[in-house]
């Protein structure tokens, strides 16, 4: 029987990849010419930078838009309430674009002026203490209702503040979509009700910003007249109930059985569930997406029938698998919650794990997979020893009343910031770079560009950590270059990068 392409995601992806390959082969002949024109344009007008700039008060970092207006992309002086201005240094503010360079703790309210017409959909995720979003009544593009940000027509919900106090929220009827990261890391919200009008969720499949990432939500309730979604026992499905879309992160059950008849599990369906230890996948499931079990604890167990799609998926993705006949809930598992990954710099020295047992009575122990990277004591204090990646396992021992449970915490220790010592221009179109040695790094990356924003920058990889200088040759005569450096550490098949050094500008290159 001929397969229905529209119902097969694998075939659709294959056709998409083939089309992309043909497009690349078509444009390759002209690519080098276009790239050369861009680089020459930058070299000829290296002073025509679009930013970033800092306003005269030192409060905001901004950039210029193509129409001469400006966009704000960083807050340098944080406060409990941020009132974004209509103008900065005499220029109209039209964009608010935050790219995750930092998290703005302590900001409880933001006010959007009348001039803004473009807001990054991920913006709410960078304000973990936000309680309220307010919008000028004169704004033609956005509005806020009960402290929640929408587009002007109220067809898209953009930001639900993470610290908003309500435990239940009914999305207004008329809203058709939820933006990327709309409900990211909500703390008090336990129930979300979908109206009949809602048809679309931007789940951030391509850049890892799912709509309900890290939220406290325990249950979804969908209006019975909704034609796109349905819910059962608080879990979100498509309208037919055949695709599981989202299992609430805050749902307190330790085991979950996917209903028979479900055939697919969507991207981010199980997005770091806090309490889930066991999942039973029926034989009807024949499709599980790449990010269906996003950053889940590898110690929770998948149950299913032998030789099923569930067993193959578990084996291929290193999840424990057991025959469904072995499943028993007679003895409840202990529950440990907390932060499942940390990214620290070597200079941070010591930190305390955020891990708490909320159910059970077994003895808690800690262990490190690589003591050359980190060690951990009996109290959960982690001491940084070197750079690299290590896993700390928090274990609660089996008791008469509870079974043993484990929680894995991944620790990433990145190299410290490398100090760029000097730039020296020498005859023969040479530029000599010197820096301080980092004995805990694998090597270095040097980035250089003709403008301080490092647009179209080139990178030189130094594979030895003992080397502390490098000479660039054949550089453009009379051109000045901006240079910065960072260390990197290879750990298994991953590379950890330190922060870029403060950039320096060279003198003009000599003949």
GROMACS .gro file of C-alpha atoms in nm:
model
  511
    1UNK     CA    1   0.000   0.000   0.000
    2UNK     CA    2   0.137   0.345  -0.094
    3UNK     CA    3   0.254   0.541   0.212
    4UNK     CA    4   0.087   0.873   0.290
    5UNK     CA    5   0.368   1.131   0.277
    6UNK     CA    6   0.172   1.391   0.472
    7UNK     CA    7   0.148   1.157   0.773
    8UNK     CA    8   0.511   1.050   0.771
    9UNK     CA    9   0.752   1.304   0.936
   10UNK     CA   10   1.059   1.103   0.826
   11UNK     CA   11   0.968   1.129   0.455
   12UNK     CA   12   0.886   1.499   0.491
   13UNK     CA   13   1.226   1.564   0.652
   14UNK     CA   14   1.401   1.366   0.374
   15UNK     CA   15   1.232   1.573   0.104
   16UNK     CA   16   1.323   1.892   0.291
   17UNK     CA   17   1.691   1.793   0.317
   18UNK     CA   18   1.702   1.703  -0.056
   19UNK     CA   19   1.551   2.039  -0.151
   20UNK     CA   20   1.800   2.222   0.074
   21UNK     CA   21   2.093   2.034  -0.087
   22UNK     CA   22   1.978   2.125  -0.437
   23UNK     CA   23   1.945   2.491  -0.333
   24UNK     CA   24   2.299   2.495  -0.191
   25UNK     CA   25   2.442   2.341  -0.509
   26UNK     CA   26   2.261   2.611  -0.709
   27UNK     CA   27   2.402   2.908  -0.516
   28UNK     CA   28   2.760   2.787  -0.453
   29UNK     CA   29   2.906   2.942  -0.776
   30UNK     CA   30   2.802   3.292  -0.671
   31UNK     CA   31   2.864   3.256  -0.298
   32UNK     CA   32   3.234   3.341  -0.301
   33UNK     CA   33   3.170   3.657  -0.504
   34UNK     CA   34   2.896   3.771  -0.268
   35UNK     CA   35   3.106   3.693   0.041
   36UNK     CA   36   3.402   3.883  -0.110
   37UNK     CA   37   3.181   4.186  -0.178
   38UNK     CA   38   3.056   4.183   0.181
   39UNK     CA   39   3.408   4.159   0.328
   40UNK     CA   40   3.539   4.437   0.100
   41UNK     CA   41   3.245   4.655   0.199
   42UNK     CA   42   3.328   4.606   0.566
   43UNK     CA   43   3.698   4.677   0.508
   44UNK     CA   44   3.624   4.993   0.310
   45UNK     CA   45   3.386   5.131   0.570
   46UNK     CA   46   3.496   4.977   0.899
   47UNK     CA   47   3.378   5.279   1.094
   48UNK     CA   48   3.014   5.236   0.985
   49UNK     CA   49   2.926   5.012   1.282
   50UNK     CA   50   2.569   4.940   1.392
   51UNK     CA   51   2.667   4.878   1.752
   52UNK     CA   52   2.651   4.779   2.019
   53UNK     CA   53   2.654   5.119   2.189
   54UNK     CA   54   2.589   5.233   2.544
   55UNK     CA   55   2.352   5.525   2.604
   56UNK     CA   56   2.470   5.840   2.778
   57UNK     CA   57   2.323   5.732   3.115
   58UNK     CA   58   2.502   5.396   3.104
   59UNK     CA   59   2.171   5.212   3.152
   60UNK     CA   60   2.119   5.036   2.819
   61UNK     CA   61   2.316   4.875   2.540
   62UNK     CA   62   2.165   4.935   2.195
   63UNK     CA   63   2.217   4.897   1.822
   64UNK     CA   64   2.098   5.081   1.511
   65UNK     CA   65   1.821   4.936   1.294
   66UNK     CA   66   1.815   4.969   0.916
   67UNK     CA   67   1.558   5.250   0.932
   68UNK     CA   68   1.776   5.462   1.164
   69UNK     CA   69   1.582   5.378   1.481
   70UNK     CA   70   1.745   5.178   1.759
   71UNK     CA   71   1.690   4.853   1.944
   72UNK     CA   72   1.779   4.775   2.305
   73UNK     CA   73   1.955   4.442   2.362
   74UNK     CA   74   2.092   4.469   2.717
   75UNK     CA   75   2.017   4.634   3.052
   76UNK     CA   76   2.335   4.748   3.225
   77UNK     CA   77   2.174   4.902   3.535
   78UNK     CA   78   1.904   4.669   3.658
   79UNK     CA   79   1.620   4.777   3.890
   80UNK     CA   80   1.298   4.642   4.040
   81UNK     CA   81   1.103   4.821   3.766
   82UNK     CA   82   1.234   4.881   3.414
   83UNK     CA   83   1.058   5.149   3.208
   84UNK     CA   84   1.199   5.123   2.858
   85UNK     CA   85   1.235   5.471   2.702
   86UNK     CA   86   1.079   5.594   2.379
   87UNK     CA   87   1.412   5.753   2.287
   88UNK     CA   88   1.778   5.696   2.368
   89UNK     CA   89   2.030   5.969   2.294
   90UNK     CA   90   1.776   6.134   2.064
   91UNK     CA   91   1.690   5.819   1.865
   92UNK     CA   92   1.352   5.643   1.866
   93UNK     CA   93   1.347   5.296   2.028
   94UNK     CA   94   1.157   5.046   1.811
   95UNK     CA   95   1.300   4.707   1.910
   96UNK     CA   96   1.355   4.508   2.232
   97UNK     CA   97   1.579   4.217   2.146
   98UNK     CA   98   1.745   4.018   2.424
   99UNK     CA   99   1.963   3.729   2.312
  100UNK     CA  100   2.030   3.547   2.639
  101UNK     CA  101   2.362   3.713   2.720
  102UNK     CA  102   2.249   3.745   3.081
  103UNK     CA  103   1.956   3.683   3.317
  104UNK     CA  104   1.795   3.990   3.475
  105UNK     CA  105   1.725   3.887   3.834
  106UNK     CA  106   1.522   4.118   4.057
  107UNK     CA  107   1.325   4.285   3.776
  108UNK     CA  108   0.958   4.258   3.877
  109UNK     CA  109   0.794   4.490   3.624
  110UNK     CA  110   0.873   4.607   3.273
  111UNK     CA  111   0.695   4.882   3.082
  112UNK     CA  112   0.699   4.890   2.701
  113UNK     CA  113   0.673   5.235   2.536
  114UNK     CA  114   0.450   5.341   2.248
  115UNK     CA  115   0.735   5.337   1.994
  116UNK     CA  116   0.830   4.967   2.016
  117UNK     CA  117   0.710   4.755   1.725
  118UNK     CA  118   0.932   4.446   1.750
  119UNK     CA  119   0.997   4.230   2.060
  120UNK     CA  120   1.204   3.913   2.075
  121UNK     CA  121   0.961   3.630   2.155
  122UNK     CA  122   1.215   3.475   2.398
  123UNK     CA  123   1.242   3.797   2.602
  124UNK     CA  124   1.027   3.684   2.896
  125UNK     CA  125   1.259   3.392   2.964
  126UNK     CA  126   1.538   3.626   3.070
  127UNK     CA  127   1.337   3.785   3.357
  128UNK     CA  128   1.283   3.506   3.615
  129UNK     CA  129   1.139   3.742   3.883
  130UNK     CA  130   0.895   3.920   3.652
  131UNK     CA  131   0.544   3.978   3.793
  132UNK     CA  132   0.398   4.231   3.553
  133UNK     CA  133   0.427   4.354   3.195
  134UNK     CA  134   0.278   4.694   3.114
  135UNK     CA  135   0.236   4.851   2.768
  136UNK     CA  136   0.172   5.213   2.675
  137UNK     CA  137  -0.189   5.259   2.561
  138UNK     CA  138  -0.053   5.442   2.254
  139UNK     CA  139   0.143   5.138   2.132
  140UNK     CA  140   0.002   5.015   1.798
  141UNK     CA  141   0.162   4.669   1.809
  142UNK     CA  142   0.136   4.532   2.165
  143UNK     CA  143  -0.096   4.534   2.463
  144UNK     CA  144  -0.109   4.384   2.812
  145UNK     CA  145  -0.409   4.239   2.993
  146UNK     CA  146  -0.379   4.142   3.360
  147UNK     CA  147   0.000   4.188   3.335
  148UNK     CA  148   0.032   3.941   3.044
  149UNK     CA  149   0.181   4.057   2.711
  150UNK     CA  150  -0.007   4.004   2.383
  151UNK     CA  151   0.015   4.138   2.030
  152UNK     CA  152  -0.224   4.429   1.970
  153UNK     CA  153  -0.501   4.212   1.824
  154UNK     CA  154  -0.466   3.966   2.114
  155UNK     CA  155  -0.416   3.674   1.877
  156UNK     CA  156  -0.079   3.575   2.025
  157UNK     CA  157   0.029   3.544   2.390
  158UNK     CA  158   0.394   3.651   2.410
  159UNK     CA  159   0.496   3.672   2.778
  160UNK     CA  160   0.328   3.528   3.087
  161UNK     CA  161   0.542   3.665   3.377
  162UNK     CA  162   0.733   3.388   3.556
  163UNK     CA  163   0.648   3.513   3.907
  164UNK     CA  164   0.283   3.608   3.845
  165UNK     CA  165   0.101   3.500   4.159
  166UNK     CA  166  -0.205   3.319   4.017
  167UNK     CA  167  -0.212   2.938   4.030
  168UNK     CA  168  -0.459   2.903   3.740
  169UNK     CA  169  -0.477   3.094   3.413
  170UNK     CA  170  -0.744   3.092   3.141
  171UNK     CA  171  -0.598   3.204   2.809
  172UNK     CA  172  -0.844   3.461   2.668
  173UNK     CA  173  -1.073   3.337   2.392
  174UNK     CA  174  -0.956   3.482   2.062
  175UNK     CA  175  -0.588   3.402   2.124
  176UNK     CA  176  -0.474   3.171   1.845
  177UNK     CA  177  -0.107   3.113   1.930
  178UNK     CA  178   0.149   3.089   2.210
  179UNK     CA  179   0.492   3.232   2.136
  180UNK     CA  180   0.824   3.064   2.198
  181UNK     CA  181   0.903   3.063   2.574
  182UNK     CA  182   0.565   3.223   2.658
  183UNK     CA  183   0.532   3.030   2.988
  184UNK     CA  184   0.902   2.970   3.052
  185UNK     CA  185   0.996   2.889   3.415
  186UNK     CA  186   0.668   2.994   3.575
  187UNK     CA  187   0.682   2.942   3.951
  188UNK     CA  188   0.326   2.970   4.087
  189UNK     CA  189   0.120   2.860   3.787
  190UNK     CA  190  -0.014   2.504   3.819
  191UNK     CA  191  -0.300   2.502   3.568
  192UNK     CA  192  -0.338   2.645   3.216
  193UNK     CA  193  -0.675   2.645   3.039
  194UNK     CA  194  -0.686   2.654   2.658
  195UNK     CA  195  -0.976   2.836   2.487
  196UNK     CA  196  -1.149   2.704   2.176
  197UNK     CA  197  -0.960   2.957   1.961
  198UNK     CA  198  -0.605   2.834   2.034
  199UNK     CA  199  -0.453   2.651   1.735
  200UNK     CA  200  -0.074   2.697   1.750
  201UNK     CA  201   0.215   2.656   1.996
  202UNK     CA  202   0.562   2.776   1.892
  203UNK     CA  203   0.757   2.510   2.076
  204UNK     CA  204   1.108   2.633   1.986
  205UNK     CA  205   1.211   2.309   1.815
  206UNK     CA  206   1.506   2.470   1.634
  207UNK     CA  207   1.672   2.660   1.919
  208UNK     CA  208   1.562   2.490   2.240
  209UNK     CA  209   1.318   2.747   2.380
  210UNK     CA  210   1.000   2.539   2.430
  211UNK     CA  211   0.686   2.729   2.530
  212UNK     CA  212   0.653   2.570   2.875
  213UNK     CA  213   1.026   2.518   2.947
  214UNK     CA  214   1.099   2.457   3.318
  215UNK     CA  215   0.750   2.566   3.427
  216UNK     CA  216   0.557   2.473   3.741
  217UNK     CA  217   0.249   2.368   3.542
  218UNK     CA  218   0.081   2.049   3.665
  219UNK     CA  219  -0.224   2.033   3.439
  220UNK     CA  220  -0.365   2.146   3.105
  221UNK     CA  221  -0.740   2.182   3.052
  222UNK     CA  222  -0.862   2.224   2.693
  223UNK     CA  223  -1.201   2.364   2.590
  224UNK     CA  224  -1.410   2.082   2.440
  225UNK     CA  225  -1.481   2.297   2.132
  226UNK     CA  226  -1.109   2.338   2.054
  227UNK     CA  227  -1.034   2.177   1.716
  228UNK     CA  228  -0.654   2.155   1.756
  229UNK     CA  229  -0.586   2.027   2.108
  230UNK     CA  230  -0.730   1.796   2.373
  231UNK     CA  231  -0.633   1.699   2.728
  232UNK     CA  232  -0.662   1.391   2.945
  233UNK     CA  233  -0.562   1.376   3.313
  234UNK     CA  234  -0.383   1.709   3.271
  235UNK     CA  235  -0.167   1.593   2.976
  236UNK     CA  236  -0.184   1.781   2.643
  237UNK     CA  237  -0.257   1.599   2.314
  238UNK     CA  238  -0.355   1.696   1.962
  239UNK     CA  239  -0.729   1.701   1.882
  240UNK     CA  240  -0.745   1.331   1.790
  241UNK     CA  241  -0.548   1.227   2.099
  242UNK     CA  242  -0.300   1.038   1.883
  243UNK     CA  243  -0.002   1.273   1.942
  244UNK     CA  244   0.120   1.350   2.294
  245UNK     CA  245   0.224   1.716   2.285
  246UNK     CA  246   0.322   1.800   2.643
  247UNK     CA  247   0.347   1.627   2.979
  248UNK     CA  248   0.333   1.898   3.249
  249UNK     CA  249   0.674   1.950   3.406
  250UNK     CA  250   0.526   2.001   3.754
  251UNK     CA  251   0.292   1.699   3.746
  252UNK     CA  252   0.366   1.510   4.069
  253UNK     CA  253   0.304   1.153   3.952
  254UNK     CA  254   0.613   0.931   3.960
  255UNK     CA  255   0.476   0.700   3.687
  256UNK     CA  256   0.281   0.771   3.371
  257UNK     CA  257   0.115   0.537   3.123
  258UNK     CA  258   0.069   0.676   2.773
  259UNK     CA  259  -0.283   0.583   2.661
  260UNK     CA  260  -0.316   0.303   2.406
  261UNK     CA  261  -0.391   0.455   2.067
  262UNK     CA  262  -0.130   0.730   2.094
  263UNK     CA  263   0.100   0.691   1.793
  264UNK     CA  264   0.346   0.980   1.828
  265UNK     CA  265   0.533   1.174   2.097
  266UNK     CA  266   0.613   1.533   1.997
  267UNK     CA  267   0.925   1.743   2.044
  268UNK     CA  268   0.973   1.858   2.407
  269UNK     CA  269   0.675   1.644   2.518
  270UNK     CA  270   0.872   1.544   2.826
  271UNK     CA  271   1.071   1.857   2.905
  272UNK     CA  272   1.267   1.784   3.226
  273UNK     CA  273   0.971   1.640   3.422
  274UNK     CA  274   1.050   1.696   3.789
  275UNK     CA  275   0.890   1.390   3.946
  276UNK     CA  276   0.854   1.131   3.671
  277UNK     CA  277   1.053   0.811   3.729
  278UNK     CA  278   0.877   0.558   3.505
  279UNK     CA  279   0.695   0.589   3.173
  280UNK     CA  280   0.496   0.312   3.007
  281UNK     CA  281   0.490   0.342   2.627
  282UNK     CA  282   0.232   0.128   2.444
  283UNK     CA  283   0.307  -0.063   2.125
  284UNK     CA  284   0.083   0.180   1.933
  285UNK     CA  285   0.361   0.445   1.953
  286UNK     CA  286   0.565   0.437   1.632
  287UNK     CA  287   0.714   0.788   1.627
  288UNK     CA  288   0.926   0.966   1.888
  289UNK     CA  289   1.091   1.296   1.791
  290UNK     CA  290   1.457   1.386   1.850
  291UNK     CA  291   1.373   1.619   2.140
  292UNK     CA  292   1.074   1.430   2.286
  293UNK     CA  293   1.262   1.354   2.608
  294UNK     CA  294   1.451   1.682   2.637
  295UNK     CA  295   1.730   1.679   2.900
  296UNK     CA  296   1.548   1.408   3.098
  297UNK     CA  297   1.714   1.222   3.381
  298UNK     CA  298   1.871   0.913   3.223
  299UNK     CA  299   1.783   0.716   3.537
  300UNK     CA  300   1.409   0.714   3.475
  301UNK     CA  301   1.293   0.394   3.314
  302UNK     CA  302   1.099   0.333   2.994
  303UNK     CA  303   0.865   0.033   3.003
  304UNK     CA  304   0.720  -0.130   2.692
  305UNK     CA  305   0.680  -0.454   2.503
  306UNK     CA  306   0.985  -0.639   2.373
  307UNK     CA  307   1.095  -0.557   2.015
  308UNK     CA  308   0.872  -0.249   2.019
  309UNK     CA  309   0.952   0.099   1.890
  310UNK     CA  310   0.981   0.208   2.256
  311UNK     CA  311   1.254  -0.049   2.324
  312UNK     CA  312   1.453   0.056   2.016
  313UNK     CA  313   1.425   0.422   2.111
  314UNK     CA  314   1.535   0.356   2.471
  315UNK     CA  315   1.840   0.157   2.359
  316UNK     CA  316   1.943   0.411   2.093
  317UNK     CA  317   1.914   0.699   2.341
  318UNK     CA  318   2.068   0.529   2.648
  319UNK     CA  319   1.751   0.514   2.859
  320UNK     CA  320   1.694   0.211   3.085
  321UNK     CA  321   1.430  -0.019   2.934
  322UNK     CA  322   1.224  -0.292   3.099
  323UNK     CA  323   0.953  -0.527   2.984
  324UNK     CA  324   0.612  -0.388   3.074
  325UNK     CA  325   0.537  -0.713   3.258
  326UNK     CA  326   0.807  -0.617   3.512
  327UNK     CA  327   0.641  -0.288   3.605
  328UNK     CA  328   0.517  -0.259   3.962
  329UNK     CA  329   0.417   0.037   4.177
  330UNK     CA  330   0.401  -0.155   4.503
  331UNK     CA  331   0.699   0.031   4.649
  332UNK     CA  332   0.712   0.403   4.560
  333UNK     CA  333   1.036   0.557   4.447
  334UNK     CA  334   1.192   0.838   4.646
  335UNK     CA  335   1.188   1.177   4.476
  336UNK     CA  336   1.488   1.406   4.443
  337UNK     CA  337   1.444   1.739   4.269
  338UNK     CA  338   1.680   2.023   4.185
  339UNK     CA  339   1.901   2.176   3.919
  340UNK     CA  340   2.019   1.908   3.675
  341UNK     CA  341   2.308   2.091   3.514
  342UNK     CA  342   2.557   2.365   3.605
  343UNK     CA  343   2.794   2.568   3.394
  344UNK     CA  344   3.077   2.715   3.600
  345UNK     CA  345   3.411   2.882   3.534
  346UNK     CA  346   3.729   2.733   3.678
  347UNK     CA  347   3.780   3.038   3.901
  348UNK     CA  348   3.443   2.982   4.078
  349UNK     CA  349   3.607   2.736   4.322
  350UNK     CA  350   3.319   2.599   4.541
  351UNK     CA  351   2.939   2.585   4.510
  352UNK     CA  352   2.647   2.402   4.673
  353UNK     CA  353   2.425   2.169   4.474
  354UNK     CA  354   2.056   2.253   4.449
  355UNK     CA  355   1.922   1.903   4.519
  356UNK     CA  356   1.642   1.819   4.761
  357UNK     CA  357   1.462   1.496   4.845
  358UNK     CA  358   1.091   1.568   4.877
  359UNK     CA  359   0.972   1.208   4.918
  360UNK     CA  360   1.140   0.916   5.093
  361UNK     CA  361   1.361   0.838   5.393
  362UNK     CA  362   1.677   0.679   5.249
  363UNK     CA  363   2.031   0.795   5.318
  364UNK     CA  364   2.154   1.060   5.072
  365UNK     CA  365   2.499   1.016   4.917
  366UNK     CA  366   2.693   1.203   4.647
  367UNK     CA  367   2.955   1.083   4.399
  368UNK     CA  368   3.155   1.240   4.113
  369UNK     CA  369   3.232   1.065   3.785
  370UNK     CA  370   3.558   1.258   3.736
  371UNK     CA  371   3.744   1.383   4.041
  372UNK     CA  372   3.995   1.562   3.819
  373UNK     CA  373   3.711   1.800   3.729
  374UNK     CA  374   3.505   1.822   4.051
  375UNK     CA  375   3.479   1.655   4.390
  376UNK     CA  376   3.174   1.657   4.616
  377UNK     CA  377   3.144   1.610   4.992
  378UNK     CA  378   2.868   1.451   5.203
  379UNK     CA  379   2.683   1.783   5.227
  380UNK     CA  380   2.662   1.838   4.851
  381UNK     CA  381   2.936   2.103   4.837
  382UNK     CA  382   3.116   2.083   4.503
  383UNK     CA  383   3.485   2.177   4.477
  384UNK     CA  384   3.614   2.264   4.130
  385UNK     CA  385   3.947   2.093   4.059
  386UNK     CA  386   3.992   2.132   3.683
  387UNK     CA  387   3.814   2.202   3.356
  388UNK     CA  388   3.591   1.955   3.169
  389UNK     CA  389   3.262   1.770   3.218
  390UNK     CA  390   3.166   1.551   3.514
  391UNK     CA  391   2.846   1.392   3.640
  392UNK     CA  392   2.749   1.406   4.006
  393UNK     CA  393   2.506   1.134   4.114
  394UNK     CA  394   2.278   1.207   4.409
  395UNK     CA  395   2.144   0.880   4.552
  396UNK     CA  396   1.872   0.800   4.804
  397UNK     CA  397   1.922   0.447   4.939
  398UNK     CA  398   1.642   0.191   4.935
  399UNK     CA  399   1.445   0.155   5.260
  400UNK     CA  400   1.158  -0.058   5.386
  401UNK     CA  401   0.908   0.195   5.253
  402UNK     CA  402   1.076   0.333   4.940
  403UNK     CA  403   1.288   0.207   4.654
  404UNK     CA  404   1.630   0.350   4.568
  405UNK     CA  405   1.644   0.651   4.340
  406UNK     CA  406   1.920   0.849   4.173
  407UNK     CA  407   1.949   1.194   4.022
  408UNK     CA  408   2.226   1.281   3.776
  409UNK     CA  409   2.365   1.633   3.768
  410UNK     CA  410   2.592   1.735   3.482
  411UNK     CA  411   2.870   1.982   3.568
  412UNK     CA  412   3.040   2.184   3.294
  413UNK     CA  413   3.358   2.361   3.409
  414UNK     CA  414   3.475   2.600   3.139
  415UNK     CA  415   3.822   2.758   3.119
  416UNK     CA  416   3.879   3.095   3.280
  417UNK     CA  417   3.896   3.409   3.069
  418UNK     CA  418   4.229   3.433   2.888
  419UNK     CA  419   4.417   3.763   2.918
  420UNK     CA  420   4.520   3.919   2.586
  421UNK     CA  421   4.854   4.084   2.666
  422UNK     CA  422   4.956   4.272   2.353
  423UNK     CA  423   4.922   4.336   1.980
  424UNK     CA  424   5.237   4.432   1.793
  425UNK     CA  425   5.249   4.540   1.429
  426UNK     CA  426   5.566   4.436   1.243
  427UNK     CA  427   5.694   4.508   0.894
  428UNK     CA  428   5.585   4.269   0.623
  429UNK     CA  429   5.210   4.293   0.693
  430UNK     CA  430   5.247   4.110   1.026
  431UNK     CA  431   5.049   4.131   1.350
  432UNK     CA  432   5.192   3.953   1.656
  433UNK     CA  433   4.949   3.849   1.932
  434UNK     CA  434   5.059   3.751   2.284
  435UNK     CA  435   4.851   3.613   2.572
  436UNK     CA  436   4.878   3.448   2.913
  437UNK     CA  437   4.910   3.069   2.928
  438UNK     CA  438   4.617   2.857   3.058
  439UNK     CA  439   4.756   2.517   3.169
  440UNK     CA  440   4.403   2.375   3.220
  441UNK     CA  441   4.291   2.445   2.863
  442UNK     CA  442   4.336   2.228   2.554
  443UNK     CA  443   4.409   2.526   2.333
  444UNK     CA  444   4.293   2.872   2.222
  445UNK     CA  445   4.083   3.050   1.963
  446UNK     CA  446   4.192   3.387   1.828
  447UNK     CA  447   3.925   3.597   1.658
  448UNK     CA  448   4.013   3.901   1.450
  449UNK     CA  449   3.806   4.147   1.249
  450UNK     CA  450   3.815   4.492   1.095
  451UNK     CA  451   3.535   4.617   1.322
  452UNK     CA  452   3.475   4.601   1.695
  453UNK     CA  453   3.151   4.407   1.659
  454UNK     CA  454   3.353   4.126   1.498
  455UNK     CA  455   3.122   4.106   1.198
  456UNK     CA  456   3.260   3.855   0.945
  457UNK     CA  457   3.541   3.781   1.188
  458UNK     CA  458   3.799   3.513   1.117
  459UNK     CA  459   3.912   3.257   1.375
  460UNK     CA  460   4.251   3.095   1.420
  461UNK     CA  461   4.264   2.777   1.631
  462UNK     CA  462   4.575   2.717   1.843
  463UNK     CA  463   4.579   2.347   1.937
  464UNK     CA  464   4.847   2.369   2.207
  465UNK     CA  465   4.791   2.520   2.553
  466UNK     CA  466   5.164   2.590   2.591
  467UNK     CA  467   5.178   2.836   2.305
  468UNK     CA  468   5.140   3.202   2.410
  469UNK     CA  469   5.194   3.395   2.086
  470UNK     CA  470   5.099   3.387   1.721
  471UNK     CA  471   5.185   3.596   1.414
  472UNK     CA  472   4.927   3.678   1.148
  473UNK     CA  473   5.072   3.751   0.804
  474UNK     CA  474   4.951   3.892   0.473
  475UNK     CA  475   4.713   4.133   0.642
  476UNK     CA  476   4.577   4.436   0.460
  477UNK     CA  477   4.818   4.731   0.461
  478UNK     CA  478   4.704   5.040   0.661
  479UNK     CA  479   4.411   4.843   0.808
  480UNK     CA  480   4.357   4.827   1.185
  481UNK     CA  481   4.230   4.503   1.337
  482UNK     CA  482   4.030   4.416   1.648
  483UNK     CA  483   4.149   4.100   1.823
  484UNK     CA  484   4.021   3.885   2.113
  485UNK     CA  485   4.106   3.538   2.244
  486UNK     CA  486   3.950   3.260   2.448
  487UNK     CA  487   4.057   2.921   2.582
  488UNK     CA  488   3.882   2.594   2.504
  489UNK     CA  489   3.877   2.253   2.670
  490UNK     CA  490   3.805   1.927   2.490
  491UNK     CA  491   3.608   1.683   2.706
  492UNK     CA  492   3.508   1.362   2.530
  493UNK     CA  493   3.324   1.464   2.213
  494UNK     CA  494   3.236   1.808   2.348
  495UNK     CA  495   3.427   2.137   2.349
  496UNK     CA  496   3.389   2.387   2.633
  497UNK     CA  497   3.475   2.748   2.554
  498UNK     CA  498   3.582   3.013   2.803
  499UNK     CA  499   3.467   3.373   2.776
  500UNK     CA  500   3.627   3.601   2.518
  501UNK     CA  501   3.897   3.830   2.647
  502UNK     CA  502   3.858   4.204   2.631
  503UNK     CA  503   3.926   4.303   2.273
  504UNK     CA  504   4.220   4.516   2.164
  505UNK     CA  505   4.272   4.725   1.849
  506UNK     CA  506   4.599   4.708   1.661
  507UNK     CA  507   4.788   4.988   1.499
  508UNK     CA  508   4.768   5.015   1.118
  509UNK     CA  509   4.934   4.723   0.939
  510UNK     CA  510   5.273   4.808   0.786
  511UNK     CA  511   5.400   4.719   0.442
   0.00000   0.00000   0.00000
